[in-house]
Coordinates of C-alpha atoms in Angstrom, one line a residue:
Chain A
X6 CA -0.5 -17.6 4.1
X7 CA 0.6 -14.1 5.1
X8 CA -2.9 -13.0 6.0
X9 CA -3.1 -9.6 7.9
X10 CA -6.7 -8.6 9.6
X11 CA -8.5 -5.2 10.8
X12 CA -11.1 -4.7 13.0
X13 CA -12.9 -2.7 13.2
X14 CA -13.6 -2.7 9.0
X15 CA -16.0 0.6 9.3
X16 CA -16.1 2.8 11.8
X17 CA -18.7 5.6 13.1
X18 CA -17.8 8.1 16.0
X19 CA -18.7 11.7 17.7
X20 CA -16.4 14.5 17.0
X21 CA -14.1 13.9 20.7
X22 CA -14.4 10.9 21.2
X23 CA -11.5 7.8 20.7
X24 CA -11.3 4.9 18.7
X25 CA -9.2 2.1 18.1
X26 CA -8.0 -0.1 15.4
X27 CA -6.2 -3.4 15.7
X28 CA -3.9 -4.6 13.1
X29 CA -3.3 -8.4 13.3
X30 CA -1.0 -10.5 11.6
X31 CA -2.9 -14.1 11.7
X32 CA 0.0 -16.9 10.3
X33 CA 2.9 -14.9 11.0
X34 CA 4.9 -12.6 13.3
X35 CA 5.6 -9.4 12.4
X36 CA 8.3 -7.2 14.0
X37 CA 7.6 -4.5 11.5
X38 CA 3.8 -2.3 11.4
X39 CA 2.9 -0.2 9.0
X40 CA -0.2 2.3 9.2
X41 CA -1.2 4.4 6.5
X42 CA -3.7 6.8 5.5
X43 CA -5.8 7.1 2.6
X44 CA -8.2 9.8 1.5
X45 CA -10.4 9.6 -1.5
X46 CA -9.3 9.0 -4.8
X47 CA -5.1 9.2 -3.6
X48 CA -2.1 7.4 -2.8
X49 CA -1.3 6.1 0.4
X50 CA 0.8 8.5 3.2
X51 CA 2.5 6.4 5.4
X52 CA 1.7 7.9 8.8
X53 CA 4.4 5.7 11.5
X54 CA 6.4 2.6 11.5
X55 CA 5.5 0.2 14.6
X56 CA 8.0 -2.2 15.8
X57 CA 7.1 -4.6 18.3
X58 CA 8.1 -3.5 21.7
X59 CA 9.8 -0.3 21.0
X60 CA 8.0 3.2 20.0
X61 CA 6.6 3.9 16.7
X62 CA 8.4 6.2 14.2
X63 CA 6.2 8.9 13.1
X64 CA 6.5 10.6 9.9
X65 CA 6.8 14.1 9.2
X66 CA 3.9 16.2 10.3
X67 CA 1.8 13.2 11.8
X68 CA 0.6 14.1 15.5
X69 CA 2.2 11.3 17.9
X70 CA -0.4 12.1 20.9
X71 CA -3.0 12.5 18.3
X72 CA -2.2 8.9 16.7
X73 CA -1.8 6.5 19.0
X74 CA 0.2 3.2 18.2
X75 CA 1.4 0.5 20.0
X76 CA 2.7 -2.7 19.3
X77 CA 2.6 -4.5 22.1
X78 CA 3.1 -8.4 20.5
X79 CA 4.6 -9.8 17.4
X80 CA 1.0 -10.2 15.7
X81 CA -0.9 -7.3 17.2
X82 CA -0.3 -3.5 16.6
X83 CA -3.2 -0.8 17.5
X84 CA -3.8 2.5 16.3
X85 CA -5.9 4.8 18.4
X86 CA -7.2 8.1 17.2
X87 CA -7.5 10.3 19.9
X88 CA -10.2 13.1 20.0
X89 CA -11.5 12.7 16.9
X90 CA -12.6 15.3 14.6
X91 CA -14.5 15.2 11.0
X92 CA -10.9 16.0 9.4
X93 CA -9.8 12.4 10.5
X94 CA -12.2 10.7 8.7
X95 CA -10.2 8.6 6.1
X96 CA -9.3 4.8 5.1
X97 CA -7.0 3.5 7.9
X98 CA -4.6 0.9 6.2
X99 CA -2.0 -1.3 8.2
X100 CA 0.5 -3.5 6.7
X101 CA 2.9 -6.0 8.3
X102 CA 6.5 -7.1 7.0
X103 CA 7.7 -10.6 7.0
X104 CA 11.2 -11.2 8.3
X105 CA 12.2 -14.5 6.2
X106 CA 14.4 -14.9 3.3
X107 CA 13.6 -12.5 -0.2
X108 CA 10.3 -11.8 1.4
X109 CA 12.4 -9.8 3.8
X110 CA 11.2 -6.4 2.3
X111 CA 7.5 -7.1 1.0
X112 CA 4.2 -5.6 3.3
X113 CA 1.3 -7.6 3.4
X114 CA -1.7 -5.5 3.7
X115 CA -4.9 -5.4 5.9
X116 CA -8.2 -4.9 4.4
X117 CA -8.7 -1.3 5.7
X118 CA -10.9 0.5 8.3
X119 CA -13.0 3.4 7.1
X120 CA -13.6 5.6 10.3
X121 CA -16.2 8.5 9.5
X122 CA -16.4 11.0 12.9
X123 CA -19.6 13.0 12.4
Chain B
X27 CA 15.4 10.9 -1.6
X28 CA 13.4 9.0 -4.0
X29 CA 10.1 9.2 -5.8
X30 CA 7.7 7.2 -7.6
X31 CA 5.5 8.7 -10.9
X32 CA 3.0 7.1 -12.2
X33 CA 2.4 8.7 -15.8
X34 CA -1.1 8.1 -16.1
X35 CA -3.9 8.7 -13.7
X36 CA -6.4 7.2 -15.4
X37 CA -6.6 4.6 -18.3
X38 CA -10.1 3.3 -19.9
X39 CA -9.7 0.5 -21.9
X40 CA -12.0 -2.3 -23.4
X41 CA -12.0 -5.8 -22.8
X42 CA -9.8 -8.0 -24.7
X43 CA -7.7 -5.4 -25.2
X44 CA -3.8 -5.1 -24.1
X45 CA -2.7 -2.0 -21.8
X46 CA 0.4 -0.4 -20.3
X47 CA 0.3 1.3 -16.8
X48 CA 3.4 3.3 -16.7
X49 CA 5.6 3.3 -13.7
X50 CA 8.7 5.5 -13.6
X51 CA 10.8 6.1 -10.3
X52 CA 14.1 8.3 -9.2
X53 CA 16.6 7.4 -6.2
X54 CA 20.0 7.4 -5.7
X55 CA 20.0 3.9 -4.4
X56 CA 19.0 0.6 -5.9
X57 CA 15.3 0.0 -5.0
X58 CA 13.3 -3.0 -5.1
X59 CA 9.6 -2.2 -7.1
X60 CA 6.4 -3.9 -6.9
X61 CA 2.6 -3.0 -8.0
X62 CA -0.4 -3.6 -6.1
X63 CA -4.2 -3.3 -6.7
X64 CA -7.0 -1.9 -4.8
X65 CA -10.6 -3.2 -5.3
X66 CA -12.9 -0.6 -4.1
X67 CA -12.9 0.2 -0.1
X68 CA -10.2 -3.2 0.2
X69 CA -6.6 -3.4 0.9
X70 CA -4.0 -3.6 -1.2
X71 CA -3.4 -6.8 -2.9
X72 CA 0.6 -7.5 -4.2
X73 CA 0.7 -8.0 -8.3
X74 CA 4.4 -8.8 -8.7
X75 CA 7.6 -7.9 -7.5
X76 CA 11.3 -7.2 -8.6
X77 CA 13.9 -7.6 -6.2
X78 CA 16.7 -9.3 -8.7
X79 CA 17.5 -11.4 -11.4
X80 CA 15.5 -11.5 -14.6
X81 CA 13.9 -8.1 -15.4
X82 CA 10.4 -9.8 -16.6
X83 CA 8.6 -10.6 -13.7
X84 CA 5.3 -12.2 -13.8
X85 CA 2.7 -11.8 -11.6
X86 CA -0.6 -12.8 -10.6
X87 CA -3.8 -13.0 -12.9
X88 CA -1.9 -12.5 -16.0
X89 CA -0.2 -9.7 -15.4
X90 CA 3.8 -9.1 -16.2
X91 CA 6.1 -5.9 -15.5
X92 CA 9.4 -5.3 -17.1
X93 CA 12.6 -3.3 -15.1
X94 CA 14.3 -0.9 -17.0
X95 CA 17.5 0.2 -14.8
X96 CA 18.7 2.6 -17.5
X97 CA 15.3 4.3 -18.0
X98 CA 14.0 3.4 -14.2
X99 CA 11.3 2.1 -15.2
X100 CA 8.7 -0.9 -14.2
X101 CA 5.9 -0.7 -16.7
X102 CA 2.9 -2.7 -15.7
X103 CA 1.2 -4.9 -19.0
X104 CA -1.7 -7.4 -19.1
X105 CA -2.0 -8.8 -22.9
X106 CA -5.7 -9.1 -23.1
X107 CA -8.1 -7.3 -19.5
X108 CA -11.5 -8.0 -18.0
X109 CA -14.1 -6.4 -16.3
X110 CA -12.7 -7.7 -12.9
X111 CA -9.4 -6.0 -13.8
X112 CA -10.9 -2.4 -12.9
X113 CA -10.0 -1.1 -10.2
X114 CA -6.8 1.1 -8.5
X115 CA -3.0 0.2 -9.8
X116 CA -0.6 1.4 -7.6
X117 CA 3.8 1.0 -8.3
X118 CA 6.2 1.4 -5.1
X119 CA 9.5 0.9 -4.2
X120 CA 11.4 0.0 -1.7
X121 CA 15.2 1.6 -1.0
X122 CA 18.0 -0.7 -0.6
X123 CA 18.7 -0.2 3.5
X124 CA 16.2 2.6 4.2
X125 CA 14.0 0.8 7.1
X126 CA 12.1 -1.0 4.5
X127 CA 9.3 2.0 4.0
X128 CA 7.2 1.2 0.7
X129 CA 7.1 4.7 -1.5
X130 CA 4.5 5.0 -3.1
X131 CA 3.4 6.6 -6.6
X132 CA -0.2 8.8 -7.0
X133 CA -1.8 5.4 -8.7
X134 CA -3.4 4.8 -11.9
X135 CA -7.5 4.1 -12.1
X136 CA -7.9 1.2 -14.9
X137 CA -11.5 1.2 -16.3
X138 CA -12.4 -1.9 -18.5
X139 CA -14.9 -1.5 -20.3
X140 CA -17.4 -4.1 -22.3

């Protein structure tokens, strides 16, 4: 259980256009998204926290109207970067939170979406 | 605000043999601490996890971590590694009441070795 999908897994796009990634949560509902960034070799930066039917919470220095989120279902929360340019090219991660019991604080994660804008 | 260091950034080890990835953190609250692994261009996959009780936790394919409140701590250990366990260790925590945001540290590359 606690399976959470991405789609697309690898990405290719011109420099301006848009793209989207879905985030889906496939035997449970998650109030709580996570999306994350990766670059080579690093950590992950969390970029905003998605909560279903509100607006996400962006973290410091991530660019709202650049990274798109919504979270429009308890099993579905998209990320769309706008405009795209080579500097975005990274490993898109998303991770969803169970509510339940002493699971109430772990993130299970997607598989990842590498996105390459030429 | 709280951190998460992860002492190493790389450990090569050979097969059969034990190894410690170390995991230290600093917060001002209590924190709940897991490790994950990355496989190469995956996801992360949940190790183990300590959110009370007994300090040993043990975790998924053979793998244990021990919680040291007084030296905040949460060293990783594996008795005896294989091939399959190289790949990308990281150690996070999560602040008690903080919106449930995973910290993470830099993560530590294991390479087994035959």
């Amino acid at each position: 259980g606690a399976v959470v999908s991405q789609h697309p897994s690898w990405v290719i796009c011109k420099s301006g256009t848009s793209v989207k990634i879905e985030c889906r949560s496939l035997d449970f509902q998650a109030t709580t998204m996570f999306w994350y960034r990766q670059f080579p070799k690093q950590s992950l930066m969390l970029m905003a926290t998605s909560n279903e039917g509100s607006k996400a919470t962006y973290e410091q220095g991530v660019e709202k109207d650049k990274f798109l989120i919504n979270h429009a279902s308890l099993t579905l929360s998209t990320l769309t970067v706008t405009s795209a340019h080579p500097e975005d090219s990274s490993f898109y991660i998303c991770s969803a939170r169970v509510l339940a019991g002493s699971s109430s604080y772990e993130q299970y994660f997607g598989p990842g979406t590498r996105l390459t804008v030429t | 605000a709280q951190s998460v260091t992860q002492l190493d950034s790389q450990v090569p080890v050979f097969e059969e043999a034990p190894v410690e990835l170390r995991c230290n953190y600093s917060s001002s609250v209590s924190v709940y601490l897991f490790w994950y692994v990355q496989y190469p261009n995956q996801g992360l996959q949940l190790l183990l996890k300590y959110l009370s009780g007994s300090t040993l936790v043990k975790g998924i394919n053979g793998f244990e971590a021990e919680f040291n409140k007084s030296q905040t701590s949460f060293h990783l250990r594996k008795p005896s590694v294989h091939i399959s366990d190289t790949a990308e260790y990281f150690c996070a925590v999560i602040p008690y009441n903080q919106g449930g945001k995973l910290i993470f540290g830099q993560g530590t590359e294991l390479s087994v070795k035959p």
